PDB file of C-alpha atoms in Angstrom:
ATOM      1  CA  MET A 457       0.000   0.000   0.000  1.00  0.00           C
ATOM      2  CA  THR A 458       1.281   3.455  -0.899  1.00  0.00           C
ATOM      3  CA  VAL A 459      -0.088   6.620   0.716  1.00  0.00           C
ATOM      4  CA  VAL A 460      -0.009   9.834  -1.299  1.00  0.00           C
ATOM      5  CA  GLU A 461      -0.849  12.921   0.746  1.00  0.00           C
ATOM      6  CA  ASN A 462      -3.033  15.727  -0.514  1.00  0.00           C
ATOM      7  CA  GLY A 463      -1.348  18.896  -1.662  1.00  0.00           C
ATOM      8  CA  SER A 464      -1.843  22.502  -0.635  1.00  0.00           C
ATOM      9  CA  GLU A 465      -2.673  25.444  -2.854  1.00  0.00           C
ATOM     10  CA  LEU A 466      -0.729  27.609  -0.418  1.00  0.00           C
ATOM     11  CA  VAL A 467       2.665  26.217  -1.417  1.00  0.00           C
ATOM     12  CA  PRO A 468       2.852  28.278  -4.651  1.00  0.00           C
ATOM     13  CA  LEU A 469       0.452  30.951  -3.383  1.00  0.00           C
ATOM     14  CA  LEU A 470       2.596  32.056  -0.429  1.00  0.00           C
ATOM     15  CA  GLN A 471       6.243  33.022  -0.725  1.00  0.00           C
ATOM     16  CA  ARG A 472       8.752  32.658   2.086  1.00  0.00           C
ATOM     17  CA  ASN A 473       9.151  36.415   2.477  1.00  0.00           C
ATOM     18  CA  GLN A 474       5.445  36.640   3.379  1.00  0.00           C
ATOM     19  CA  LEU A 475       5.719  34.222   6.290  1.00  0.00           C
ATOM     20  CA  ARG A 476       6.399  35.049   9.932  1.00  0.00           C
ATOM     21  CA  ALA A 477       8.782  32.103  10.324  1.00  0.00           C
ATOM     22  CA  PHE A 478      11.168  33.713   7.837  1.00  0.00           C
ATOM     23  CA  CYS A 479      11.000  37.207   9.358  1.00  0.00           C
ATOM     24  CA  SER A 480      14.522  38.247  10.386  1.00  0.00           C
ATOM     25  CA  HIS A 481      13.448  40.737  13.040  1.00  0.00           C
ATOM     26  CA  PRO A 482      10.020  39.848  14.499  1.00  0.00           C
ATOM     27  CA  ASP A 483       8.377  42.606  16.517  1.00  0.00           C
ATOM     28  CA  PRO A 484       8.637  41.551  20.192  1.00  0.00           C
ATOM     29  CA  ASN A 485       5.649  43.743  21.030  1.00  0.00           C
ATOM     30  CA  GLN A 486       3.315  41.872  18.691  1.00  0.00           C
ATOM     31  CA  PRO A 487       1.161  39.143  20.250  1.00  0.00           C
ATOM     32  CA  THR A 488       1.801  35.604  19.091  1.00  0.00           C
ATOM     33  CA  THR A 489      -0.920  34.666  16.618  1.00  0.00           C
ATOM     34  CA  ILE A 490      -2.453  31.208  16.833  1.00  0.00           C
ATOM     35  CA  VAL A 491      -4.724  30.016  14.049  1.00  0.00           C
ATOM     36  CA  TYR A 492      -7.274  27.231  13.774  1.00  0.00           C
ATOM     37  CA  LEU A 493      -8.614  26.275  10.349  1.00  0.00           C
ATOM     38  CA  GLY A 494     -11.454  23.794   9.989  1.00  0.00           C
ATOM     39  CA  GLY A 495     -14.888  22.730  11.131  1.00  0.00           C
ATOM     40  CA  PHE A 496     -16.600  23.553  14.403  1.00  0.00           C
ATOM     41  CA  ASP A 497     -17.845  20.060  15.162  1.00  0.00           C
ATOM     42  CA  PRO A 498     -17.625  18.462  18.635  1.00  0.00           C
ATOM     43  CA  TRP A 499     -14.691  16.184  17.724  1.00  0.00           C
ATOM     44  CA  GLN A 500     -12.665  19.094  16.316  1.00  0.00           C
ATOM     45  CA  GLY A 501     -11.838  20.253  19.849  1.00  0.00           C
ATOM     46  CA  VAL A 502     -12.271  23.992  19.279  1.00  0.00           C
ATOM     47  CA  ASN A 503     -13.624  24.550  22.792  1.00  0.00           C
ATOM     48  CA  ILE A 504     -10.585  22.779  24.240  1.00  0.00           C
ATOM     49  CA  LEU A 505      -8.378  25.131  22.233  1.00  0.00           C
ATOM     50  CA  ILE A 506     -10.269  28.195  23.471  1.00  0.00           C
ATOM     51  CA  ARG A 507      -9.932  27.135  27.105  1.00  0.00           C
ATOM     52  CA  ALA A 508      -6.230  26.314  26.647  1.00  0.00           C
ATOM     53  CA  VAL A 509      -5.587  29.728  25.111  1.00  0.00           C
ATOM     54  CA  GLY A 510      -7.512  31.338  27.967  1.00  0.00           C
ATOM     55  CA  LYS A 511      -5.211  29.669  30.475  1.00  0.00           C
ATOM     56  CA  ALA A 512      -2.145  30.767  28.510  1.00  0.00           C
ATOM     57  CA  ILE A 513      -3.375  34.367  28.508  1.00  0.00           C
ATOM     58  CA  ALA A 514      -3.879  34.208  32.286  1.00  0.00           C
ATOM     59  CA  GLN A 515      -0.170  33.350  32.850  1.00  0.00           C
ATOM     60  CA  PRO A 516       0.127  35.985  31.197  1.00  0.00           C
ATOM     61  CA  ILE A 517       1.097  35.302  27.588  1.00  0.00           C
ATOM     62  CA  SER A 518       0.346  37.803  24.811  1.00  0.00           C
ATOM     63  CA  VAL A 519      -1.767  35.784  22.388  1.00  0.00           C
ATOM     64  CA  ARG A 520      -4.205  36.385  19.556  1.00  0.00           C
ATOM     65  CA  LEU A 521      -6.388  33.479  18.420  1.00  0.00           C
ATOM     66  CA  VAL A 522      -7.936  33.399  14.933  1.00  0.00           C
ATOM     67  CA  LEU A 523     -10.655  30.796  14.334  1.00  0.00           C
ATOM     68  CA  ILE A 524     -11.435  30.125  10.669  1.00  0.00           C
ATOM     69  CA  GLY A 525     -14.456  28.025   9.696  1.00  0.00           C
ATOM     70  CA  SER A 526     -17.956  27.146  10.826  1.00  0.00           C
ATOM     71  CA  GLY A 527     -20.040  24.219  12.006  1.00  0.00           C
ATOM     72  CA  SER A 528     -22.528  22.959  14.568  1.00  0.00           C
ATOM     73  CA  GLU A 529     -20.450  24.218  17.532  1.00  0.00           C
ATOM     74  CA  PHE A 530     -19.792  27.683  16.112  1.00  0.00           C
ATOM     75  CA  LYS A 531     -22.255  29.526  18.376  1.00  0.00           C
ATOM     76  CA  ALA A 532     -21.130  27.497  21.398  1.00  0.00           C
ATOM     77  CA  ALA A 533     -17.545  28.553  20.702  1.00  0.00           C
ATOM     78  CA  GLN A 534     -18.590  32.198  20.512  1.00  0.00           C
ATOM     79  CA  GLN A 535     -20.477  31.821  23.798  1.00  0.00           C
ATOM     80  CA  LEU A 536     -17.456  30.246  25.488  1.00  0.00           C
ATOM     81  CA  VAL A 537     -15.212  33.095  24.345  1.00  0.00           C
ATOM     82  CA  SER A 538     -17.691  35.546  25.843  1.00  0.00           C
ATOM     83  CA  GLU A 539     -17.964  33.608  29.132  1.00  0.00           C
ATOM     84  CA  LEU A 540     -14.170  33.459  29.504  1.00  0.00           C
ATOM     85  CA  GLN A 541     -13.899  37.184  28.678  1.00  0.00           C
ATOM     86  CA  LEU A 542     -11.588  36.494  25.743  1.00  0.00           C
ATOM     87  CA  SER A 543     -13.378  38.584  23.125  1.00  0.00           C
ATOM     88  CA  ASP A 544     -10.442  41.014  22.871  1.00  0.00           C
ATOM     89  CA  HIS A 545      -8.107  38.116  22.043  1.00  0.00           C
ATOM     90  CA  VAL A 546     -10.210  35.953  19.698  1.00  0.00           C
ATOM     91  CA  THR A 547     -11.344  36.581  16.123  1.00  0.00           C
ATOM     92  CA  PHE A 548     -13.968  34.500  14.320  1.00  0.00           C
ATOM     93  CA  THR A 549     -13.760  34.824  10.534  1.00  0.00           C
ATOM     94  CA  GLY A 550     -16.415  32.337   9.434  1.00  0.00           C
ATOM     95  CA  ASP A 551     -15.876  30.267   6.292  1.00  0.00           C
ATOM     96  CA  LEU A 552     -13.191  31.512   3.918  1.00  0.00           C
ATOM     97  CA  THR A 553     -11.808  30.304   0.603  1.00  0.00           C
ATOM     98  CA  SER A 554      -8.176  29.210   0.429  1.00  0.00           C
ATOM     99  CA  LEU A 555      -7.324  32.512  -1.246  1.00  0.00           C
ATOM    100  CA  GLN A 556      -8.925  34.358   1.663  1.00  0.00           C
ATOM    101  CA  TYR A 557      -7.460  32.358   4.534  1.00  0.00           C
ATOM    102  CA  ALA A 558      -3.967  32.282   2.992  1.00  0.00           C
ATOM    103  CA  ASN A 559      -3.272  35.781   4.346  1.00  0.00           C
ATOM    104  CA  TYR A 560      -4.464  34.835   7.837  1.00  0.00           C
ATOM    105  CA  LEU A 561      -2.132  31.844   7.910  1.00  0.00           C
ATOM    106  CA  ALA A 562       0.771  33.882   6.525  1.00  0.00           C
ATOM    107  CA  ALA A 563       0.324  36.365   9.382  1.00  0.00           C
ATOM    108  CA  ALA A 564       0.178  33.651  12.058  1.00  0.00           C
ATOM    109  CA  ASP A 565       2.884  31.948  14.117  1.00  0.00           C
ATOM    110  CA  ILE A 566       1.272  28.707  15.306  1.00  0.00           C
ATOM    111  CA  GLY A 567      -1.310  26.396  13.729  1.00  0.00           C
ATOM    112  CA  VAL A 568      -3.344  24.124  15.999  1.00  0.00           C
ATOM    113  CA  SER A 569      -5.288  20.934  15.308  1.00  0.00           C
ATOM    114  CA  PRO A 570      -6.931  20.024  18.648  1.00  0.00           C
ATOM    115  CA  TYR A 571      -8.871  16.864  17.719  1.00  0.00           C
ATOM    116  CA  CYS A 572     -10.757  15.134  20.533  1.00  0.00           C
ATOM    117  CA  GLY A 573     -12.830  11.996  20.094  1.00  0.00           C
ATOM    118  CA  ARG A 574     -11.729  11.081  16.588  1.00  0.00           C
ATOM    119  CA  VAL A 575      -8.401   9.862  15.202  1.00  0.00           C
ATOM    120  CA  GLU A 576      -6.906  12.111  12.515  1.00  0.00           C
ATOM    121  CA  TYR A 577      -4.073  10.564  10.542  1.00  0.00           C
ATOM    122  CA  SER A 578      -3.393  13.500   8.266  1.00  0.00           C
ATOM    123  CA  GLY A 579      -5.689  16.497   7.921  1.00  0.00           C
ATOM    124  CA  LEU A 580      -5.758  19.096   5.181  1.00  0.00           C
ATOM    125  CA  LYS A 581      -5.317  21.873   7.742  1.00  0.00           C
ATOM    126  CA  LEU A 582      -1.942  20.432   8.755  1.00  0.00           C
ATOM    127  CA  ILE A 583      -0.683  20.588   5.178  1.00  0.00           C
ATOM    128  CA  ASP A 584      -1.872  24.185   4.856  1.00  0.00           C
ATOM    129  CA  TYR A 585      -0.189  25.034   8.174  1.00  0.00           C
ATOM    130  CA  LYS A 586       3.069  23.573   6.875  1.00  0.00           C
ATOM    131  CA  ALA A 587       2.758  25.521   3.626  1.00  0.00           C
ATOM    132  CA  ALA A 588       2.315  28.722   5.646  1.00  0.00           C
ATOM    133  CA  GLY A 589       5.426  28.046   7.713  1.00  0.00           C
ATOM    134  CA  LEU A 590       3.618  27.606  11.010  1.00  0.00           C
ATOM    135  CA  ALA A 591       4.873  25.775  14.061  1.00  0.00           C
ATOM    136  CA  ILE A 592       2.195  23.143  14.584  1.00  0.00           C
ATOM    137  CA  VAL A 593       0.518  21.667  17.639  1.00  0.00           C
ATOM    138  CA  ALA A 594      -1.618  18.650  16.738  1.00  0.00           C
ATOM    139  CA  SER A 595      -3.542  16.104  18.796  1.00  0.00           C
ATOM    140  CA  GLY A 596      -2.454  12.534  18.191  1.00  0.00           C
ATOM    141  CA  SER A 597      -0.683   9.437  19.476  1.00  0.00           C
ATOM    142  CA  ASN A 598       1.644   6.641  18.344  1.00  0.00           C
ATOM    143  CA  SER A 599       3.513   9.025  16.003  1.00  0.00           C
ATOM    144  CA  GLN A 600       0.268  10.069  14.311  1.00  0.00           C
ATOM    145  CA  PRO A 601      -0.424  12.340  12.489  1.00  0.00           C
ATOM    146  CA  ALA A 602       2.556  11.100  10.489  1.00  0.00           C
ATOM    147  CA  ILE A 603       2.956  14.289   8.452  1.00  0.00           C
ATOM    148  CA  ILE A 604       4.112  16.051  11.644  1.00  0.00           C
ATOM    149  CA  ASP A 605       7.690  15.279  12.624  1.00  0.00           C
ATOM    150  CA  HIS A 606       7.436  15.654  16.384  1.00  0.00           C
ATOM    151  CA  GLY A 607      10.022  18.103  17.652  1.00  0.00           C
ATOM    152  CA  ARG A 608      11.017  19.310  14.183  1.00  0.00           C
ATOM    153  CA  THR A 609       7.942  20.596  12.318  1.00  0.00           C
ATOM    154  CA  GLY A 610       5.626  20.631  15.304  1.00  0.00           C
ATOM    155  CA  TRP A 611       4.494  18.889  18.464  1.00  0.00           C
ATOM    156  CA  ILE A 612       2.008  16.063  18.888  1.00  0.00           C
ATOM    157  CA  VAL A 613       0.047  16.271  22.145  1.00  0.00           C
ATOM    158  CA  PRO A 614      -2.453  13.800  23.643  1.00  0.00           C
ATOM    159  CA  PRO A 615      -6.030  14.233  22.362  1.00  0.00           C
ATOM    160  CA  CYS A 616      -8.483  16.041  24.643  1.00  0.00           C
ATOM    161  CA  ASP A 617      -5.644  17.096  26.972  1.00  0.00           C
ATOM    162  CA  GLU A 618      -6.269  20.762  27.677  1.00  0.00           C
ATOM    163  CA  ALA A 619      -3.272  21.072  30.013  1.00  0.00           C
ATOM    164  CA  ALA A 620      -0.844  19.583  27.479  1.00  0.00           C
ATOM    165  CA  LEU A 621      -2.229  21.822  24.749  1.00  0.00           C
ATOM    166  CA  CYS A 622      -1.865  24.892  26.977  1.00  0.00           C
ATOM    167  CA  GLN A 623       1.703  23.925  27.864  1.00  0.00           C
ATOM    168  CA  ALA A 624       2.670  23.533  24.199  1.00  0.00           C
ATOM    169  CA  ILE A 625       1.062  26.844  23.272  1.00  0.00           C
ATOM    170  CA  THR A 626       2.717  28.629  26.183  1.00  0.00           C
ATOM    171  CA  GLN A 627       6.173  27.289  25.363  1.00  0.00           C
ATOM    172  CA  LEU A 628       5.929  28.169  21.677  1.00  0.00           C
ATOM    173  CA  CYS A 629       4.572  31.622  22.467  1.00  0.00           C
ATOM    174  CA  SER A 630       7.501  32.204  24.822  1.00  0.00           C
ATOM    175  CA  ASP A 631      10.206  31.007  22.439  1.00  0.00           C
ATOM    176  CA  VAL A 632      10.385  32.912  19.140  1.00  0.00           C
ATOM    177  CA  GLU A 633      13.467  31.038  17.955  1.00  0.00           C
ATOM    178  CA  LEU A 634      11.868  27.629  18.546  1.00  0.00           C
ATOM    179  CA  ARG A 635       8.638  28.379  16.724  1.00  0.00           C
ATOM    180  CA  GLN A 636      10.466  30.013  13.816  1.00  0.00           C
ATOM    181  CA  ARG A 637      12.745  26.990  13.526  1.00  0.00           C
ATOM    182  CA  MET A 638       9.740  24.662  13.433  1.00  0.00           C
ATOM    183  CA  GLY A 639       7.894  26.911  10.993  1.00  0.00           C
ATOM    184  CA  LYS A 640      10.842  27.047   8.607  1.00  0.00           C
ATOM    185  CA  ALA A 641      11.251  23.272   8.707  1.00  0.00           C
ATOM    186  CA  ALA A 642       7.541  22.802   8.057  1.00  0.00           C
ATOM    187  CA  ARG A 643       7.552  25.186   5.081  1.00  0.00           C
ATOM    188  CA  ILE A 644      10.655  23.651   3.516  1.00  0.00           C
ATOM    189  CA  GLU A 645       9.111  20.198   3.794  1.00  0.00           C
ATOM    190  CA  ALA A 646       5.872  21.497   2.272  1.00  0.00           C
ATOM    191  CA  GLU A 647       7.821  22.836  -0.698  1.00  0.00           C
ATOM    192  CA  GLN A 648       9.449  19.431  -1.119  1.00  0.00           C
ATOM    193  CA  ILE A 649       6.394  17.166  -0.861  1.00  0.00           C
ATOM    194  CA  HIS A 650       3.095  19.055  -0.437  1.00  0.00           C
ATOM    195  CA  GLY A 651       2.720  21.054  -3.646  1.00  0.00           C
ATOM    196  CA  TRP A 652      -0.031  19.706  -5.907  1.00  0.00           C
ATOM    197  CA  ASP A 653       2.612  19.236  -8.599  1.00  0.00           C
ATOM    198  CA  LYS A 654       4.452  16.842  -6.273  1.00  0.00           C
ATOM    199  CA  THR A 655       1.232  14.988  -5.458  1.00  0.00           C
ATOM    200  CA  ALA A 656       0.348  14.662  -9.145  1.00  0.00           C
ATOM    201  CA  ALA A 657       3.834  13.394  -9.973  1.00  0.00           C
ATOM    202  CA  GLN A 658       3.597  10.713  -7.270  1.00  0.00           C
ATOM    203  CA  LEU A 659       0.183   9.585  -8.492  1.00  0.00           C
ATOM    204  CA  ASN A 660       1.379   9.525 -12.092  1.00  0.00           C
ATOM    205  CA  GLN A 661       4.347   7.340 -11.145  1.00  0.00           C
ATOM    206  CA  LEU A 662       2.087   4.931  -9.246  1.00  0.00           C
ATOM    207  CA  PHE A 663      -0.278   4.671 -12.215  1.00  0.00           C
ATOM    208  CA  ILE A 664       2.634   3.940 -14.540  1.00  0.00           C
ATOM    209  CA  GLN A 665       3.888   1.233 -12.190  1.00  0.00           C
ATOM    210  CA  ALA A 666       0.407  -0.284 -11.804  1.00  0.00           C
ATOM    211  CA  VAL A 667      -0.218  -0.394 -15.557  1.00  0.00           C
ATOM    212  CA  GLY A 668       3.240  -1.849 -16.130  1.00  0.00           C
ATOM    213  CA  ALA A 669       2.725  -4.537 -13.501  1.00  0.00           C
ATOM    214  CA  ARG A 670      -0.643  -5.459 -14.984  1.00  0.00           C
ATOM    215  CA  GLY A 671       0.829  -5.623 -18.471  1.00  0.00           C
ATOM    216  CA  ASN A 672       3.658  -7.883 -17.332  1.00  0.00           C
ATOM    217  CA  GLY A 673       1.198 -10.113 -15.554  1.00  0.00           C
ATOM    218  CA  ASN A 674      -0.833 -10.643 -18.726  1.00  0.00           C
ATOM    219  CA  LYS A 675       2.154 -11.836 -20.761  1.00  0.00           C
TER     220      LYS A 675
END
């Protein structure tokens, strides 16, 4: 069995000089921007992310959270932000096209995938995060999701673990060099394997091999 990952439109759309990870002199007075891209369904863990960010802010850590997407838990997420008095730190954008959310990701520092209650082995958001040069925090276990190299392109934390998620966010927010190093590594890897041209080339090679094997078998 051969697995070919999806590609990301953001690889050619965003250039390195647009990305925070490649900024030579980041503004120390700017808050660290965390982004979530995806659905607002119960298993997506958005409420866990909001609570974790709230705890990080209380430490205090200067953080801005951008939530991109919609779903059944959208209003509940808005209500939670209000209850935790985080409205000044959290932005809801609603659904956006890839062309629209590209700029949000380019202006961010950290991309989060806080799954809870469902196993996610890959995830399109993770590929987009890598293309945007973001340090990534993703829920998972047993080296999954495999497209995250734990410690190099991001961190994998236990699913549904609010404390672990908060700790990862806090450490990355406090260490500019670490998150830039992860973001650069993620972007470089995206350029190498996550462009749609790379995906198409892999599929084409597999098709050629499959047709050749079938032809040889019929002789």
